[in-house]
PDB file of C-alpha atoms and ligand atoms in Angstrom:
ATOM      1  CA  UNK A   1      49.721 112.503  67.239  1.00 48.00           C
ATOM      2  CA  UNK A   2      51.000 109.321  65.650  1.00 58.00           C
ATOM      3  CA  UNK A   3      51.598 108.841  61.966  1.00 82.00           C
ATOM      4  CA  UNK A   4      52.237 112.480  61.096  1.00 93.00           C
ATOM      5  CA  UNK A   5      53.873 112.593  57.692  1.00 97.00           C
ATOM      6  CA  UNK A   6      56.541 115.334  57.758  1.00 98.00           C
ATOM      7  CA  UNK A   7      58.943 115.885  54.819  1.00 98.00           C
ATOM      8  CA  UNK A   8      61.481 118.665  55.448  1.00 98.00           C
ATOM      9  CA  UNK A   9      63.319 119.119  52.111  1.00 99.00           C
ATOM     10  CA  UNK A  10      61.796 120.024  48.714  1.00 98.00           C
ATOM     11  CA  UNK A  11      62.587 122.276  45.748  1.00 98.00           C
ATOM     12  CA  UNK A  12      60.373 124.307  43.422  1.00 98.00           C
ATOM     13  CA  UNK A  13      61.180 126.059  40.146  1.00 98.00           C
ATOM     14  CA  UNK A  14      62.347 129.043  42.184  1.00 98.00           C
ATOM     15  CA  UNK A  15      65.540 126.985  42.218  1.00 98.00           C
ATOM     16  CA  UNK A  16      65.981 123.685  40.380  1.00 97.00           C
ATOM     17  CA  UNK A  17      62.706 121.836  40.970  1.00 97.00           C
ATOM     18  CA  UNK A  18      60.274 121.479  38.071  1.00 97.00           C
ATOM     19  CA  UNK A  19      57.046 122.633  39.782  1.00 98.00           C
ATOM     20  CA  UNK A  20      55.954 126.035  41.031  1.00 98.00           C
ATOM     21  CA  UNK A  21      55.923 126.547  44.827  1.00 98.00           C
ATOM     22  CA  UNK A  22      52.112 126.171  44.690  1.00 98.00           C
ATOM     23  CA  UNK A  23      52.577 123.020  42.633  1.00 98.00           C
ATOM     24  CA  UNK A  24      54.900 121.530  45.248  1.00 98.00           C
ATOM     25  CA  UNK A  25      52.238 122.178  47.912  1.00 98.00           C
ATOM     26  CA  UNK A  26      49.616 120.426  45.763  1.00 98.00           C
ATOM     27  CA  UNK A  27      51.959 117.480  45.182  1.00 98.00           C
ATOM     28  CA  UNK A  28      52.667 117.302  48.930  1.00 98.00           C
ATOM     29  CA  UNK A  29      48.946 117.217  49.683  1.00 98.00           C
ATOM     30  CA  UNK A  30      48.427 114.509  47.053  1.00 98.00           C
ATOM     31  CA  UNK A  31      51.276 112.495  48.591  1.00 98.00           C
ATOM     32  CA  UNK A  32      49.441 112.513  51.919  1.00 97.00           C
ATOM     33  CA  UNK A  33      51.909 114.732  53.772  1.00 97.00           C
ATOM     34  CA  UNK A  34      50.727 116.685  56.822  1.00 96.00           C
ATOM     35  CA  UNK A  35      53.778 118.972  56.907  1.00 97.00           C
ATOM     36  CA  UNK A  36      56.205 119.930  54.138  1.00 98.00           C
ATOM     37  CA  UNK A  37      59.208 122.245  54.040  1.00 98.00           C
ATOM     38  CA  UNK A  38      60.018 124.268  50.923  1.00 99.00           C
ATOM     39  CA  UNK A  39      63.814 124.588  50.850  1.00 98.00           C
ATOM     40  CA  UNK A  40      64.861 126.105  47.542  1.00 98.00           C
ATOM     41  CA  UNK A  41      68.584 126.636  47.000  1.00 98.00           C
ATOM     42  CA  UNK A  42      69.820 130.030  48.210  1.00 98.00           C
ATOM     43  CA  UNK A  43      66.401 131.696  47.978  1.00 98.00           C
ATOM     44  CA  UNK A  44      63.216 132.445  49.897  1.00 98.00           C
ATOM     45  CA  UNK A  45      61.379 133.725  46.810  1.00 98.00           C
ATOM     46  CA  UNK A  46      58.912 130.817  46.828  1.00 98.00           C
ATOM     47  CA  UNK A  47      57.725 131.247  50.394  1.00 98.00           C
ATOM     48  CA  UNK A  48      54.712 133.529  49.872  1.00 98.00           C
ATOM     49  CA  UNK A  49      53.180 131.554  47.033  1.00 98.00           C
ATOM     50  CA  UNK A  50      53.734 128.266  48.897  1.00 98.00           C
ATOM     51  CA  UNK A  51      52.219 129.671  52.109  1.00 98.00           C
ATOM     52  CA  UNK A  52      49.079 130.837  50.338  1.00 97.00           C
ATOM     53  CA  UNK A  53      48.522 127.519  48.579  1.00 98.00           C
ATOM     54  CA  UNK A  54      49.319 125.529  51.739  1.00 98.00           C
ATOM     55  CA  UNK A  55      46.587 127.506  53.511  1.00 96.00           C
ATOM     56  CA  UNK A  56      44.081 126.740  50.763  1.00 97.00           C
ATOM     57  CA  UNK A  57      44.970 123.053  50.765  1.00 97.00           C
ATOM     58  CA  UNK A  58      45.080 122.609  54.546  1.00 96.00           C
ATOM     59  CA  UNK A  59      48.697 121.453  54.621  1.00 97.00           C
ATOM     60  CA  UNK A  60      51.317 122.852  57.010  1.00 97.00           C
ATOM     61  CA  UNK A  61      54.363 124.628  55.533  1.00 98.00           C
ATOM     62  CA  UNK A  62      57.823 124.944  57.072  1.00 98.00           C
ATOM     63  CA  UNK A  63      59.543 127.874  55.379  1.00 98.00           C
ATOM     64  CA  UNK A  64      63.193 127.098  54.700  1.00 98.00           C
ATOM     65  CA  UNK A  65      66.207 127.407  52.416  1.00 98.00           C
ATOM     66  CA  UNK A  66      69.077 125.131  51.350  1.00 98.00           C
ATOM     67  CA  UNK A  67      72.209 127.232  51.559  1.00 98.00           C
ATOM     68  CA  UNK A  68      75.350 126.358  49.563  1.00 98.00           C
ATOM     69  CA  UNK A  69      78.489 126.273  51.696  1.00 98.00           C
ATOM     70  CA  UNK A  70      81.923 124.671  51.798  1.00 97.00           C
ATOM     71  CA  UNK A  71      83.988 122.828  54.366  1.00 95.00           C
ATOM     72  CA  UNK A  72      87.679 122.186  53.689  1.00 91.00           C
ATOM     73  CA  UNK A  73      87.168 122.418  49.933  1.00 89.00           C
ATOM     74  CA  UNK A  74      84.047 120.219  49.894  1.00 92.00           C
ATOM     75  CA  UNK A  75      80.668 121.645  48.896  1.00 93.00           C
ATOM     76  CA  UNK A  76      78.069 121.110  51.613  1.00 97.00           C
ATOM     77  CA  UNK A  77      74.383 122.007  51.701  1.00 98.00           C
ATOM     78  CA  UNK A  78      72.949 123.530  54.838  1.00 98.00           C
ATOM     79  CA  UNK A  79      69.206 123.556  55.402  1.00 99.00           C
ATOM     80  CA  UNK A  80      67.920 126.599  57.263  1.00 99.00           C
ATOM     81  CA  UNK A  81      64.445 126.392  58.758  1.00 98.00           C
ATOM     82  CA  UNK A  82      62.182 129.199  59.917  1.00 98.00           C
ATOM     83  CA  UNK A  83      64.714 132.032  59.674  1.00 98.00           C
ATOM     84  CA  UNK A  84      63.630 135.683  59.678  1.00 98.00           C
ATOM     85  CA  UNK A  85      63.482 136.571  55.952  1.00 97.00           C
ATOM     86  CA  UNK A  86      64.030 140.256  56.693  1.00 96.00           C
ATOM     87  CA  UNK A  87      67.440 139.606  58.275  1.00 98.00           C
ATOM     88  CA  UNK A  88      69.591 141.397  55.729  1.00 98.00           C
ATOM     89  CA  UNK A  89      72.931 139.703  56.252  1.00 98.00           C
ATOM     90  CA  UNK A  90      71.502 136.295  55.278  1.00 98.00           C
ATOM     91  CA  UNK A  91      69.485 137.746  52.392  1.00 98.00           C
ATOM     92  CA  UNK A  92      72.669 139.406  51.133  1.00 98.00           C
ATOM     93  CA  UNK A  93      74.569 136.106  51.459  1.00 98.00           C
ATOM     94  CA  UNK A  94      71.956 134.366  49.301  1.00 98.00           C
ATOM     95  CA  UNK A  95      72.276 137.103  46.664  1.00 98.00           C
ATOM     96  CA  UNK A  96      76.037 136.687  46.721  1.00 98.00           C
ATOM     97  CA  UNK A  97      75.862 132.904  46.286  1.00 98.00           C
ATOM     98  CA  UNK A  98      73.298 133.323  43.510  1.00 98.00           C
ATOM     99  CA  UNK A  99      75.633 135.722  41.693  1.00 98.00           C
ATOM    100  CA  UNK A 100      78.450 133.155  42.016  1.00 98.00           C
ATOM    101  CA  UNK A 101      76.107 130.484  40.649  1.00 98.00           C
ATOM    102  CA  UNK A 102      75.432 132.639  37.557  1.00 98.00           C
ATOM    103  CA  UNK A 103      79.140 133.148  36.864  1.00 98.00           C
ATOM    104  CA  UNK A 104      79.802 129.456  37.335  1.00 98.00           C
ATOM    105  CA  UNK A 105      76.905 128.250  35.166  1.00 98.00           C
ATOM    106  CA  UNK A 106      77.994 130.551  32.354  1.00 98.00           C
ATOM    107  CA  UNK A 107      81.543 129.168  32.611  1.00 98.00           C
ATOM    108  CA  UNK A 108      80.278 125.562  32.513  1.00 98.00           C
ATOM    109  CA  UNK A 109      78.082 126.307  29.498  1.00 98.00           C
ATOM    110  CA  UNK A 110      81.034 127.943  27.723  1.00 98.00           C
ATOM    111  CA  UNK A 111      83.011 124.714  28.139  1.00 98.00           C
ATOM    112  CA  UNK A 112      80.086 122.564  27.032  1.00 98.00           C
ATOM    113  CA  UNK A 113      79.325 124.800  24.026  1.00 98.00           C
ATOM    114  CA  UNK A 114      82.687 123.881  22.503  1.00 97.00           C
ATOM    115  CA  UNK A 115      81.477 120.278  22.194  1.00 97.00           C
ATOM    116  CA  UNK A 116      77.675 120.341  22.225  1.00 98.00           C
ATOM    117  CA  UNK A 117      74.794 122.436  20.838  1.00 98.00           C
ATOM    118  CA  UNK A 118      74.017 124.513  23.916  1.00 98.00           C
ATOM    119  CA  UNK A 119      73.792 128.277  24.445  1.00 98.00           C
ATOM    120  CA  UNK A 120      74.060 130.362  27.593  1.00 98.00           C
ATOM    121  CA  UNK A 121      70.923 132.306  26.646  1.00 98.00           C
ATOM    122  CA  UNK A 122      68.845 129.111  26.662  1.00 98.00           C
ATOM    123  CA  UNK A 123      70.190 127.949  30.029  1.00 98.00           C
ATOM    124  CA  UNK A 124      69.769 131.391  31.609  1.00 98.00           C
ATOM    125  CA  UNK A 125      66.163 131.512  30.403  1.00 98.00           C
ATOM    126  CA  UNK A 126      65.486 128.140  32.053  1.00 97.00           C
ATOM    127  CA  UNK A 127      66.633 129.400  35.438  1.00 97.00           C
ATOM    128  CA  UNK A 128      64.956 132.809  35.230  1.00 96.00           C
ATOM    129  CA  UNK A 129      66.603 136.114  35.913  1.00 94.00           C
ATOM    130  CA  UNK A 130      67.905 136.534  39.457  1.00 93.00           C
ATOM    131  CA  UNK A 131      67.059 132.975  40.478  1.00 97.00           C
ATOM    132  CA  UNK A 132      69.658 130.454  41.697  1.00 97.00           C
ATOM    133  CA  UNK A 133      70.751 128.767  38.471  1.00 98.00           C
ATOM    134  CA  UNK A 134      72.235 125.286  38.855  1.00 98.00           C
ATOM    135  CA  UNK A 135      73.514 122.297  36.952  1.00 98.00           C
ATOM    136  CA  UNK A 136      69.962 120.906  36.631  1.00 98.00           C
ATOM    137  CA  UNK A 137      69.103 123.837  34.332  1.00 98.00           C
ATOM    138  CA  UNK A 138      72.136 122.990  32.187  1.00 98.00           C
ATOM    139  CA  UNK A 139      71.063 119.341  32.228  1.00 98.00           C
ATOM    140  CA  UNK A 140      67.558 120.227  31.056  1.00 97.00           C
ATOM    141  CA  UNK A 141      68.938 122.163  28.093  1.00 98.00           C
ATOM    142  CA  UNK A 142      71.237 119.259  27.186  1.00 98.00           C
ATOM    143  CA  UNK A 143      68.152 117.010  27.240  1.00 98.00           C
ATOM    144  CA  UNK A 144      66.186 119.476  25.093  1.00 98.00           C
ATOM    145  CA  UNK A 145      69.014 119.508  22.539  1.00 98.00           C
ATOM    146  CA  UNK A 146      69.160 115.707  22.435  1.00 98.00           C
ATOM    147  CA  UNK A 147      72.626 115.563  24.012  1.00 98.00           C
ATOM    148  CA  UNK A 148      71.441 113.675  27.119  1.00 98.00           C
ATOM    149  CA  UNK A 149      68.482 111.387  27.782  1.00 97.00           C
ATOM    150  CA  UNK A 150      67.562 112.751  31.225  1.00 95.00           C
ATOM    151  CA  UNK A 151      68.773 115.023  34.013  1.00 95.00           C
ATOM    152  CA  UNK A 152      70.298 112.029  35.787  1.00 94.00           C
ATOM    153  CA  UNK A 153      72.109 110.859  32.669  1.00 96.00           C
ATOM    154  CA  UNK A 154      73.439 114.373  32.005  1.00 97.00           C
ATOM    155  CA  UNK A 155      74.830 114.468  35.559  1.00 96.00           C
ATOM    156  CA  UNK A 156      76.438 111.053  35.351  1.00 95.00           C
ATOM    157  CA  UNK A 157      78.023 111.618  31.954  1.00 96.00           C
ATOM    158  CA  UNK A 158      78.763 115.356  31.739  1.00 97.00           C
ATOM    159  CA  UNK A 159      78.067 117.418  34.860  1.00 97.00           C
ATOM    160  CA  UNK A 160      79.588 115.513  37.794  1.00 94.00           C
ATOM    161  CA  UNK A 161      82.354 117.217  39.824  1.00 92.00           C
ATOM    162  CA  UNK A 162      85.141 115.072  38.415  1.00 90.00           C
ATOM    163  CA  UNK A 163      84.085 115.669  34.791  1.00 92.00           C
ATOM    164  CA  UNK A 164      85.834 118.030  32.355  1.00 96.00           C
ATOM    165  CA  UNK A 165      82.955 120.530  32.282  1.00 98.00           C
ATOM    166  CA  UNK A 166      82.598 121.045  36.026  1.00 97.00           C
ATOM    167  CA  UNK A 167      83.360 124.463  37.477  1.00 97.00           C
ATOM    168  CA  UNK A 168      83.250 125.302  41.185  1.00 95.00           C
ATOM    169  CA  UNK A 169      81.502 128.364  42.572  1.00 96.00           C
ATOM    170  CA  UNK A 170      82.136 130.558  45.562  1.00 96.00           C
ATOM    171  CA  UNK A 171      80.142 129.814  48.677  1.00 95.00           C
ATOM    172  CA  UNK A 172      80.325 130.604  52.368  1.00 97.00           C
ATOM    173  CA  UNK A 173      82.462 128.649  54.860  1.00 98.00           C
ATOM    174  CA  UNK A 174      80.169 126.095  56.563  1.00 98.00           C
ATOM    175  CA  UNK A 175      80.775 127.128  60.198  1.00 98.00           C
ATOM    176  CA  UNK A 176      80.225 130.790  59.236  1.00 98.00           C
ATOM    177  CA  UNK A 177      77.001 129.794  57.487  1.00 98.00           C
ATOM    178  CA  UNK A 178      75.784 128.015  60.641  1.00 98.00           C
ATOM    179  CA  UNK A 179      76.448 131.149  62.704  1.00 98.00           C
ATOM    180  CA  UNK A 180      74.768 133.359  60.113  1.00 98.00           C
ATOM    181  CA  UNK A 181      71.652 131.160  60.019  1.00 99.00           C
ATOM    182  CA  UNK A 182      71.467 131.279  63.834  1.00 99.00           C
ATOM    183  CA  UNK A 183      71.813 135.087  63.826  1.00 98.00           C
ATOM    184  CA  UNK A 184      68.878 135.171  61.399  1.00 98.00           C
ATOM    185  CA  UNK A 185      66.871 133.042  63.847  1.00 98.00           C
ATOM    186  CA  UNK A 186      67.004 129.994  61.596  1.00 98.00           C
ATOM    187  CA  UNK A 187      67.566 126.369  62.551  1.00 99.00           C
ATOM    188  CA  UNK A 188      70.592 124.945  60.677  1.00 99.00           C
ATOM    189  CA  UNK A 189      70.492 121.266  59.643  1.00 99.00           C
ATOM    190  CA  UNK A 190      73.236 119.712  57.511  1.00 98.00           C
ATOM    191  CA  UNK A 191      71.659 118.230  54.351  1.00 98.00           C
ATOM    192  CA  UNK A 192      72.565 114.718  53.091  1.00 98.00           C
ATOM    193  CA  UNK A 193      75.921 114.649  54.968  1.00 98.00           C
ATOM    194  CA  UNK A 194      76.678 111.086  53.881  1.00 97.00           C
ATOM    195  CA  UNK A 195      75.947 111.433  50.151  1.00 96.00           C
ATOM    196  CA  UNK A 196      78.903 109.350  49.016  1.00 91.00           C
ATOM    197  CA  UNK A 197      77.730 109.177  45.390  1.00 83.00           C
ATOM    198  CA  UNK A 198      78.252 112.863  44.696  1.00 73.00           C
ATOM    199  CA  UNK A 199      81.743 113.799  45.848  1.00 80.00           C
ATOM    200  CA  UNK A 200      84.044 113.515  48.849  1.00 90.00           C
ATOM    201  CA  UNK A 201      81.886 113.812  51.975  1.00 95.00           C
ATOM    202  CA  UNK A 202      82.415 115.914  55.078  1.00 96.00           C
ATOM    203  CA  UNK A 203      84.300 114.091  57.854  1.00 96.00           C
ATOM    204  CA  UNK A 204      83.581 114.007  61.599  1.00 97.00           C
ATOM    205  CA  UNK A 205      85.977 116.906  62.203  1.00 97.00           C
ATOM    206  CA  UNK A 206      84.170 119.103  59.679  1.00 97.00           C
ATOM    207  CA  UNK A 207      80.817 118.285  61.268  1.00 98.00           C
ATOM    208  CA  UNK A 208      82.368 118.984  64.694  1.00 98.00           C
ATOM    209  CA  UNK A 209      83.302 122.499  63.565  1.00 98.00           C
ATOM    210  CA  UNK A 210      79.713 123.091  62.504  1.00 98.00           C
ATOM    211  CA  UNK A 211      78.428 121.739  65.823  1.00 98.00           C
ATOM    212  CA  UNK A 212      80.677 124.197  67.673  1.00 98.00           C
ATOM    213  CA  UNK A 213      79.177 126.982  65.533  1.00 98.00           C
ATOM    214  CA  UNK A 214      75.606 126.032  66.498  1.00 98.00           C
ATOM    215  CA  UNK A 215      74.453 123.275  64.147  1.00 99.00           C
ATOM    216  CA  UNK A 216      71.025 121.953  65.191  1.00 99.00           C
ATOM    217  CA  UNK A 217      70.754 118.686  63.298  1.00 99.00           C
ATOM    218  CA  UNK A 218      71.737 116.197  60.629  1.00 99.00           C
ATOM    219  CA  UNK A 219      69.580 115.002  57.731  1.00 98.00           C
ATOM    220  CA  UNK A 220      70.182 111.324  58.484  1.00 98.00           C
ATOM    221  CA  UNK A 221      67.394 109.737  56.442  1.00 98.00           C
ATOM    222  CA  UNK A 222      67.990 110.848  52.831  1.00 98.00           C
ATOM    223  CA  UNK A 223      68.198 108.537  49.842  1.00 98.00           C
ATOM    224  CA  UNK A 224      71.790 109.595  49.102  1.00 97.00           C
ATOM    225  CA  UNK A 225      73.028 108.522  52.580  1.00 98.00           C
ATOM    226  CA  UNK A 226      73.789 104.779  52.337  1.00 97.00           C
ATOM    227  CA  UNK A 227      73.072 102.531  55.386  1.00 98.00           C
ATOM    228  CA  UNK A 228      76.610 102.664  56.816  1.00 97.00           C
ATOM    229  CA  UNK A 229      76.543 106.473  56.614  1.00 98.00           C
ATOM    230  CA  UNK A 230      73.158 106.638  58.349  1.00 98.00           C
ATOM    231  CA  UNK A 231      74.626 104.603  61.185  1.00 98.00           C
ATOM    232  CA  UNK A 232      77.638 106.911  61.411  1.00 98.00           C
ATOM    233  CA  UNK A 233      75.452 110.040  61.310  1.00 98.00           C
ATOM    234  CA  UNK A 234      73.013 108.717  63.926  1.00 98.00           C
ATOM    235  CA  UNK A 235      76.016 108.048  66.192  1.00 98.00           C
ATOM    236  CA  UNK A 236      77.373 111.547  65.637  1.00 98.00           C
ATOM    237  CA  UNK A 237      73.940 113.042  66.313  1.00 98.00           C
ATOM    238  CA  UNK A 238      73.673 111.181  69.602  1.00 98.00           C
ATOM    239  CA  UNK A 239      77.186 112.118  70.649  1.00 98.00           C
ATOM    240  CA  UNK A 240      76.653 115.828  69.898  1.00 98.00           C
ATOM    241  CA  UNK A 241      72.995 116.063  70.925  1.00 98.00           C
ATOM    242  CA  UNK A 242      71.815 116.888  67.406  1.00 98.00           C
ATOM    243  CA  UNK A 243      68.366 116.472  65.892  1.00 99.00           C
ATOM    244  CA  UNK A 244      67.942 113.741  63.258  1.00 98.00           C
ATOM    245  CA  UNK A 245      65.732 114.551  60.292  1.00 98.00           C
ATOM    246  CA  UNK A 246      64.518 112.646  57.252  1.00 98.00           C
ATOM    247  CA  UNK A 247      63.338 114.058  53.941  1.00 98.00           C
ATOM    248  CA  UNK A 248      62.891 113.394  50.247  1.00 98.00           C
ATOM    249  CA  UNK A 249      64.790 116.275  48.563  1.00 98.00           C
ATOM    250  CA  UNK A 250      61.946 116.314  46.030  1.00 98.00           C
ATOM    251  CA  UNK A 251      62.671 118.115  42.727  1.00 98.00           C
ATOM    252  CA  UNK A 252      59.413 117.342  40.856  1.00 98.00           C
ATOM    253  CA  UNK A 253      60.131 115.385  37.691  1.00 94.00           C
ATOM    254  CA  UNK A 254      63.789 116.464  37.815  1.00 90.00           C
ATOM    255  CA  UNK A 255      64.899 113.631  40.106  1.00 93.00           C
ATOM    256  CA  UNK A 256      63.500 110.215  41.052  1.00 95.00           C
ATOM    257  CA  UNK A 257      63.076 111.328  44.699  1.00 98.00           C
ATOM    258  CA  UNK A 258      59.421 110.965  45.770  1.00 98.00           C
ATOM    259  CA  UNK A 259      57.669 113.118  48.404  1.00 98.00           C
ATOM    260  CA  UNK A 260      57.434 111.333  51.751  1.00 98.00           C
ATOM    261  CA  UNK A 261      60.021 108.674  50.909  1.00 98.00           C
ATOM    262  CA  UNK A 262      61.855 109.731  54.101  1.00 98.00           C
ATOM    263  CA  UNK A 263      60.155 111.437  57.026  1.00 98.00           C
ATOM    264  CA  UNK A 264      60.910 113.452  60.172  1.00 98.00           C
ATOM    265  CA  UNK A 265      59.200 112.639  63.462  1.00 97.00           C
ATOM    266  CA  UNK A 266      56.875 115.029  65.241  1.00 96.00           C
ATOM    267  CA  UNK A 267      59.040 115.727  68.356  1.00 97.00           C
ATOM    268  CA  UNK A 268      61.918 116.708  66.061  1.00 98.00           C
ATOM    269  CA  UNK A 269      59.730 119.158  64.169  1.00 98.00           C
ATOM    270  CA  UNK A 270      58.439 120.544  67.475  1.00 97.00           C
ATOM    271  CA  UNK A 271      62.026 121.265  68.516  1.00 98.00           C
ATOM    272  CA  UNK A 272      62.775 122.962  65.166  1.00 98.00           C
ATOM    273  CA  UNK A 273      59.693 125.150  65.651  1.00 97.00           C
ATOM    274  CA  UNK A 274      60.763 125.957  69.198  1.00 98.00           C
ATOM    275  CA  UNK A 275      64.197 127.103  67.976  1.00 98.00           C
ATOM    276  CA  UNK A 276      62.988 128.969  64.854  1.00 98.00           C
ATOM    277  CA  UNK A 277      62.213 132.683  64.505  1.00 98.00           C
ATOM    278  CA  UNK A 278      58.981 132.425  62.507  1.00 97.00           C
ATOM    279  CA  UNK A 279      55.946 130.139  62.837  1.00 96.00           C
ATOM    280  CA  UNK A 280      54.635 127.319  60.709  1.00 97.00           C
ATOM    281  CA  UNK A 281      52.008 128.538  58.260  1.00 97.00           C
ATOM    282  CA  UNK A 282      49.305 127.103  56.037  1.00 94.00           C
ATOM    283  CA  UNK A 283      46.736 124.544  57.078  1.00 84.00           C
ATOM    284  CA  UNK A 284      45.918 123.796  60.685  1.00 67.00           C
ATOM    285  CA  UNK A 285      46.632 120.084  60.316  1.00 55.00           C
ATOM    286  CA  UNK A 286      49.229 120.410  63.012  1.00 62.00           C
ATOM    287  CA  UNK A 287      50.262 123.041  65.525  1.00 62.00           C
ATOM    288  CA  UNK A 288      53.098 122.477  67.997  1.00 60.00           C
TER     289      UNK A 288
HETATM  290  P1  LIG B 301      74.525 122.706  41.654  1.00 51.07           P
HETATM  291  O1  LIG B 301      73.817 123.330  42.800  1.00 51.07           O
HETATM  292  O2  LIG B 301      74.458 123.531  40.428  1.00 51.07           O
HETATM  293  O3  LIG B 301      75.924 122.248  41.970  1.00 51.07           O
HETATM  294  O4  LIG B 301      73.720 121.369  41.317  1.00 51.07           O
HETATM  295  C1  LIG B 301      73.366 120.512  42.364  1.00 51.07           C
HETATM  296  C2  LIG B 301      71.925 120.143  42.219  1.00 51.07           C
HETATM  297  O5  LIG B 301      71.820 119.133  41.242  1.00 51.07           O
HETATM  298  C3  LIG B 301      71.335 119.584  43.496  1.00 51.07           C
HETATM  299  O6  LIG B 301      70.091 120.194  43.752  1.00 51.07           O
HETATM  300  C4  LIG B 301      71.081 118.153  43.232  1.00 51.07           C
HETATM  301  O7  LIG B 301      69.855 117.742  43.767  1.00 51.07           O
HETATM  302  C5  LIG B 301      71.029 118.068  41.730  1.00 51.07           C
HETATM  303  N1  LIG B 301      71.608 116.800  41.311  1.00 51.07           N
HETATM  304  C6  LIG B 301      72.779 116.275  41.708  1.00 51.07           C
HETATM  305  N2  LIG B 301      72.993 115.082  41.105  1.00 51.07           N
HETATM  306  C7  LIG B 301      71.914 114.860  40.319  1.00 51.07           C
HETATM  307  C8  LIG B 301      71.532 113.805  39.453  1.00 51.07           C
HETATM  308  N3  LIG B 301      72.301 112.715  39.285  1.00 51.07           N
HETATM  309  N4  LIG B 301      70.375 113.901  38.792  1.00 51.07           N
HETATM  310  C9  LIG B 301      69.586 114.994  38.959  1.00 51.07           C
HETATM  311  N5  LIG B 301      69.892 116.024  39.769  1.00 51.07           N
HETATM  312  C10 LIG B 301      71.041 115.963  40.440  1.00 51.07           C
HETATM  313 ZN1  LIG B 302      68.463 121.040  43.973  1.00 51.07          ZN
HETATM  314 FE1  LIG B 303      71.387 119.432  48.426  1.00 51.07          FE
HETATM  315 FE1  LIG B 304      68.093 119.793  47.964  1.00 51.07          FE
END
């Protein structure tokens, strides 16, 4: 079917989006999407609520996760689609990364608290116990205290990786993460690989290592990949036989990214479904 609107990267307040998983499904329906993936950072806790609401709304849900990883000292984000949520080794990895996120956020807030009115208790409460806390939660508290005007401004001025308040956190080696996602039956796609505005990006050799480990695709069409990077990534995808996806990386009101601003085509989704361990759920707008 032509004109299917498929957006394969969104966040709810299970991680650092501003809407509940059900709210993201409602927003996706309102944006005219046929298929949407929920890909919270290092968590699958939003899946059940999103699946139920997607069913009620008649929109198709791809259950996924955005896993934090590293490649040669660079942080990379790895989307995992349709993995078996009961596969313990991956669930344990997400708990481990979440624990590292909590240590790191507390360390960043300790640095910030020396200069600004911000407390760890307030930031921790914004994330919610056991959930993957991130810099956006710190940003929101800085906004609430009048230190920053918006999440984006807090990132640009105070929270970026080269700033004095940044602290790194432990995460899994990227090629190991690809293998782990495959063992869990998931389909690993490298998120925003050409996001030059954030930090040093992964080079062709780093992507090659992930390909050798079983990488399925590259998120080519993402607002943080500039045109020259999209060209490079499309070339790499062709050379290595990788899928090419497009997505919004929607975070509700937390980022300017709008649902459906970048899309994935239907044959690509069909291939992801073919490779994944669990089915699409929700509305019957589309079945592969
Ligand atoms: P963390 O996982 O704690 O390192 O924070 C990264 C998260 O912050 C990602 O989900 C990004 O989408 C988000 N992020 C990065 N830069 C910005 C920005 N300029 N404005 C708002 N959110 C951002
Ligand atoms: Zn995020
Ligand atoms: Fe990301
Ligand atoms: Fe994301």
